[in-house]
PDB file of C-alpha atoms in Angstrom:
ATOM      1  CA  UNK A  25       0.000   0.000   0.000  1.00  0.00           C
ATOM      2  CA  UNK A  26       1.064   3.501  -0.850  1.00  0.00           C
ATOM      3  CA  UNK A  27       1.802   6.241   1.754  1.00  0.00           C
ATOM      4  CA  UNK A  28       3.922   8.412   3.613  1.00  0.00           C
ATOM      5  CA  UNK A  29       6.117   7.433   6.842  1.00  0.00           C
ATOM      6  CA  UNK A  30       5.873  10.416   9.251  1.00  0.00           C
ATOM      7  CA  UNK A  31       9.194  11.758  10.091  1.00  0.00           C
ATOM      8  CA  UNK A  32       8.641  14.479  12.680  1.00  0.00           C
ATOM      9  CA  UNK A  33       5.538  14.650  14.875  1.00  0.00           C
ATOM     10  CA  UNK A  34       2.606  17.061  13.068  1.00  0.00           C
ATOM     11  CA  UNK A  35      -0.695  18.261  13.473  1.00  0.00           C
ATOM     12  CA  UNK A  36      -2.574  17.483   9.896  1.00  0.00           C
ATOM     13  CA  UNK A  37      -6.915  18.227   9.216  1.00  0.00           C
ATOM     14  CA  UNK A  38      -6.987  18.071  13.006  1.00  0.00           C
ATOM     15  CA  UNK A  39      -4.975  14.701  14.086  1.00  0.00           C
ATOM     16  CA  UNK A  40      -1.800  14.479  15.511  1.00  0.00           C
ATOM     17  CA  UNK A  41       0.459  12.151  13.837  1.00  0.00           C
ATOM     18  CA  UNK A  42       4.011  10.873  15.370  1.00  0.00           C
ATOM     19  CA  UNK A  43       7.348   9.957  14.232  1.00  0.00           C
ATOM     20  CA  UNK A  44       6.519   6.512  12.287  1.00  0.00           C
ATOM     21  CA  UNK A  45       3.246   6.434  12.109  1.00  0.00           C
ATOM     22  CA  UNK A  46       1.926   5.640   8.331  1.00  0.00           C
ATOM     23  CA  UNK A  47      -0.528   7.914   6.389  1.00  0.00           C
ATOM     24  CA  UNK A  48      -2.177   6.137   3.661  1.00  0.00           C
ATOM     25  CA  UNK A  49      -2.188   7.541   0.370  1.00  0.00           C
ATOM     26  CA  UNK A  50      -5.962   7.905  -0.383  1.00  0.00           C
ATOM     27  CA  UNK A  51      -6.261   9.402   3.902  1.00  0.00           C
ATOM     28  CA  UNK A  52      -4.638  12.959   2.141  1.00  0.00           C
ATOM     29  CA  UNK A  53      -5.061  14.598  -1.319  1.00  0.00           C
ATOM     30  CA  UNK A  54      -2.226  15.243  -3.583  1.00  0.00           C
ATOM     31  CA  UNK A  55      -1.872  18.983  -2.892  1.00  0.00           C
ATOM     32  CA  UNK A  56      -1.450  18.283   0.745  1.00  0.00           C
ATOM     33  CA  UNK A  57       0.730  14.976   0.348  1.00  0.00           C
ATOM     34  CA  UNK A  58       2.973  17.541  -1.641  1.00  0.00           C
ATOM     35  CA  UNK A  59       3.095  20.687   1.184  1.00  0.00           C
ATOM     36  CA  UNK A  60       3.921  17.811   3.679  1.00  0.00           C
ATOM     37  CA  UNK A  61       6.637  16.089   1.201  1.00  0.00           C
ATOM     38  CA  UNK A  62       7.999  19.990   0.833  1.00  0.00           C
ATOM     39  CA  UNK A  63       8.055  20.564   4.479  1.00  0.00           C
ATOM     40  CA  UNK A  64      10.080  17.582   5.201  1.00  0.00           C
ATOM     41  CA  UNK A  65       8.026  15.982   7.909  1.00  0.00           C
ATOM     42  CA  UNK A  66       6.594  12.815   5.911  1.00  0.00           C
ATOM     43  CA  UNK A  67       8.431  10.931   3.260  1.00  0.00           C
ATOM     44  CA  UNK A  68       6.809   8.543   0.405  1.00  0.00           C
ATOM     45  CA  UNK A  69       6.884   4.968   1.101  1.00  0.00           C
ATOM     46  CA  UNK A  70       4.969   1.777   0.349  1.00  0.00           C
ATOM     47  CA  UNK A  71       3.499  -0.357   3.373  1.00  0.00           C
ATOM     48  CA  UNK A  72       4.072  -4.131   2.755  1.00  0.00           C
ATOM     49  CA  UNK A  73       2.519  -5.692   5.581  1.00  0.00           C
ATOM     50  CA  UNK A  74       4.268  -4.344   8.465  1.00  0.00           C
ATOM     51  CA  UNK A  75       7.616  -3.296   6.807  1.00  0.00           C
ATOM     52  CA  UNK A  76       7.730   0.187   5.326  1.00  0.00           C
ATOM     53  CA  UNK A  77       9.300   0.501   2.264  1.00  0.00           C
ATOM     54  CA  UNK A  78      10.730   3.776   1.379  1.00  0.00           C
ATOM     55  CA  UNK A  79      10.300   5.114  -2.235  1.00  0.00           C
ATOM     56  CA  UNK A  80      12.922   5.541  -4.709  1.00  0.00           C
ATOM     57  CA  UNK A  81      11.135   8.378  -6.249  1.00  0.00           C
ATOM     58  CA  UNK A  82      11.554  11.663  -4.475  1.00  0.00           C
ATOM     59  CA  UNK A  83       8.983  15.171  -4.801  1.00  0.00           C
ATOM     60  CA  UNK A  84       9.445  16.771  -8.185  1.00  0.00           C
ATOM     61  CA  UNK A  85      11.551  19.959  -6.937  1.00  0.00           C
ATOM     62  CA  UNK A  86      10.830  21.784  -9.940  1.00  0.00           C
ATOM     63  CA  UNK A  87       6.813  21.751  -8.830  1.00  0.00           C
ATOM     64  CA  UNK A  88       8.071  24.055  -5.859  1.00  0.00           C
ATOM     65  CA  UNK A  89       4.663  24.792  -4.072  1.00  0.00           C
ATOM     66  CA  UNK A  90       4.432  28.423  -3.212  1.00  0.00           C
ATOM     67  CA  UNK A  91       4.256  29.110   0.855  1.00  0.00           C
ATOM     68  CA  UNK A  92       1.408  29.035   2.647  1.00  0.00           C
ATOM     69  CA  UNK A  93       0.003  32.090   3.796  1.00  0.00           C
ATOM     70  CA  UNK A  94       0.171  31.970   7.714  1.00  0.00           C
ATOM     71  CA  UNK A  95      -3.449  32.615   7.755  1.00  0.00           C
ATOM     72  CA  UNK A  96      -4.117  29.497   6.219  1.00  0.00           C
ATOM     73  CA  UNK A  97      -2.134  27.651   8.384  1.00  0.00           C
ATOM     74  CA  UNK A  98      -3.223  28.996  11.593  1.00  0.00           C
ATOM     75  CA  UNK A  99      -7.073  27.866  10.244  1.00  0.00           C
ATOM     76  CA  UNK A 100      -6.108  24.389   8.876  1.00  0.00           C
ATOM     77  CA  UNK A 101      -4.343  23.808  12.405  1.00  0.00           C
ATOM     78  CA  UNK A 102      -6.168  25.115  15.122  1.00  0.00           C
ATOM     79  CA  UNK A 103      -9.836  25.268  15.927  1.00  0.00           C
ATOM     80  CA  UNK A 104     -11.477  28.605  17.277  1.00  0.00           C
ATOM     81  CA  UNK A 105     -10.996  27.891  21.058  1.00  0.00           C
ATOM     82  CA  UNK A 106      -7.093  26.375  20.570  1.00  0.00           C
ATOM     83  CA  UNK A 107      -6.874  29.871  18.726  1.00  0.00           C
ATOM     84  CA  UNK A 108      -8.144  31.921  21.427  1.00  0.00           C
ATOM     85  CA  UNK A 109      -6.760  29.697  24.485  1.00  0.00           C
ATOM     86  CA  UNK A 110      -3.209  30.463  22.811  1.00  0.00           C
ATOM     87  CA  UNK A 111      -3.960  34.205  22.117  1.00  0.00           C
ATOM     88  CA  UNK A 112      -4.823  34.608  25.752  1.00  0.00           C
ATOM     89  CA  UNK A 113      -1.807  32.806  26.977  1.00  0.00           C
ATOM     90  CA  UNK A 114      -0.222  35.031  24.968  1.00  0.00           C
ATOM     91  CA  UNK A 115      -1.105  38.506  26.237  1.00  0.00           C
ATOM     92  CA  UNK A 116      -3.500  39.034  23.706  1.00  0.00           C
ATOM     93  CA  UNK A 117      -7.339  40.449  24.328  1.00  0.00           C
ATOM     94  CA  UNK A 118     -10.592  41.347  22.512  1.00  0.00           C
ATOM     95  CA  UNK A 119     -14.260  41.979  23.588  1.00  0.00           C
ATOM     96  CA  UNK A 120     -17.036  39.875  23.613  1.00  0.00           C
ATOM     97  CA  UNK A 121     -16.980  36.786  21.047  1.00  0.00           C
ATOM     98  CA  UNK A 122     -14.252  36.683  18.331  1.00  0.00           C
ATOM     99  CA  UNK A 123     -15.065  35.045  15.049  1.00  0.00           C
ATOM    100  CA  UNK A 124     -11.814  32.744  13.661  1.00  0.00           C
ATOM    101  CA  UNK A 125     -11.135  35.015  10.794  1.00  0.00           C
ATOM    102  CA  UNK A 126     -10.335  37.669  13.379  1.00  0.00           C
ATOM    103  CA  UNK A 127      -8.582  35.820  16.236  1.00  0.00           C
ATOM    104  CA  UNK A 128      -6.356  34.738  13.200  1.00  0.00           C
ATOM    105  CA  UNK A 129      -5.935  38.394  12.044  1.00  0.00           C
ATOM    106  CA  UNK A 130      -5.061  39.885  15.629  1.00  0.00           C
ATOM    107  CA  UNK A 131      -2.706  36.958  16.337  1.00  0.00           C
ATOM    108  CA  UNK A 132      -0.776  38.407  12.948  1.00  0.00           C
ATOM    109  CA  UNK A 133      -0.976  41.600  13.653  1.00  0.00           C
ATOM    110  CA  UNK A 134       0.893  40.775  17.139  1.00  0.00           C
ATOM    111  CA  UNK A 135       3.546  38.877  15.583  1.00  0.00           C
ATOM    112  CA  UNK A 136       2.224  35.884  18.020  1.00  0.00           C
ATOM    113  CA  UNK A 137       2.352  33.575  15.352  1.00  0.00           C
ATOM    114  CA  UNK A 138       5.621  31.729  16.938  1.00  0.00           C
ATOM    115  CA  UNK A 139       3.924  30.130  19.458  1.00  0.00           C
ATOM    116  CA  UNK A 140       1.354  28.205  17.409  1.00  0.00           C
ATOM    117  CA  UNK A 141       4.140  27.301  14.731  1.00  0.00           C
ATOM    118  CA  UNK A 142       6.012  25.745  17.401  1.00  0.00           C
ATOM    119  CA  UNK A 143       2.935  23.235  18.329  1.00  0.00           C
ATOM    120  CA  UNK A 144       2.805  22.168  14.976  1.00  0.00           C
ATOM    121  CA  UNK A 145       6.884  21.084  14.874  1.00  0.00           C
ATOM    122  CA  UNK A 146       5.887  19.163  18.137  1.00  0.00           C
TER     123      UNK A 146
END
């Protein structure tokens, strides 16, 4: 079976996934198997049984993906209330209820972005 052996602990559509475990192919789209191939955290392989396999076959580097806004990946990553538990722990406040488009925009405009990029390297 084809896949990707995960190479450094990640956050991906809301799971956490650790060093070794085994993504199936058809579990992630191609644009996504790509960013994660690009950021170095999975790497292709094929699953015979139990034993991983690595492919021979490496990314294309000439299809470099362009970088993802940190926008997006604040709102792929983290639900509304991770957003705002993390944005309080980080000095940040608002009034009343927050929609996620915004907690994501004041979180940029405080340069507090660090501290949910370092979950996701995790």
């Amino acid at each position: 079976m084809k896949g990707y052996k995960v190479l450094s602990p990640l956050r991906h559509n809301g799971e956490r996934y650790y060093l070794g475990d085994f993504l199936a192919e058809s579990a992630i789209t191609e644009k996504e198997s790509a960013r994660l191939l690009k950021l170095g955290v999975v790497t292709a392989v094929v699953k015979e049984d139990e034993k991983v396999i690595p492919t021979v076959k490496e990314p294309d580097e000439t299809n470099e993906l362009e970088d993802e806004p940190i926008e997006k990946t604040l709102d792929l990553n983290f639900d509304l209330d991770e957003l705002k538990d993390g944005a309080k722990q980080q000095g940040l406040e608002w009034k009343g209820n927050i929609s996620k488009s915004n907690i994501i925009a004041l979180i940029v405009e405080n340069e507090k972005t660090a501290y949910f990029l370092d979950q996701l390297e995790d």
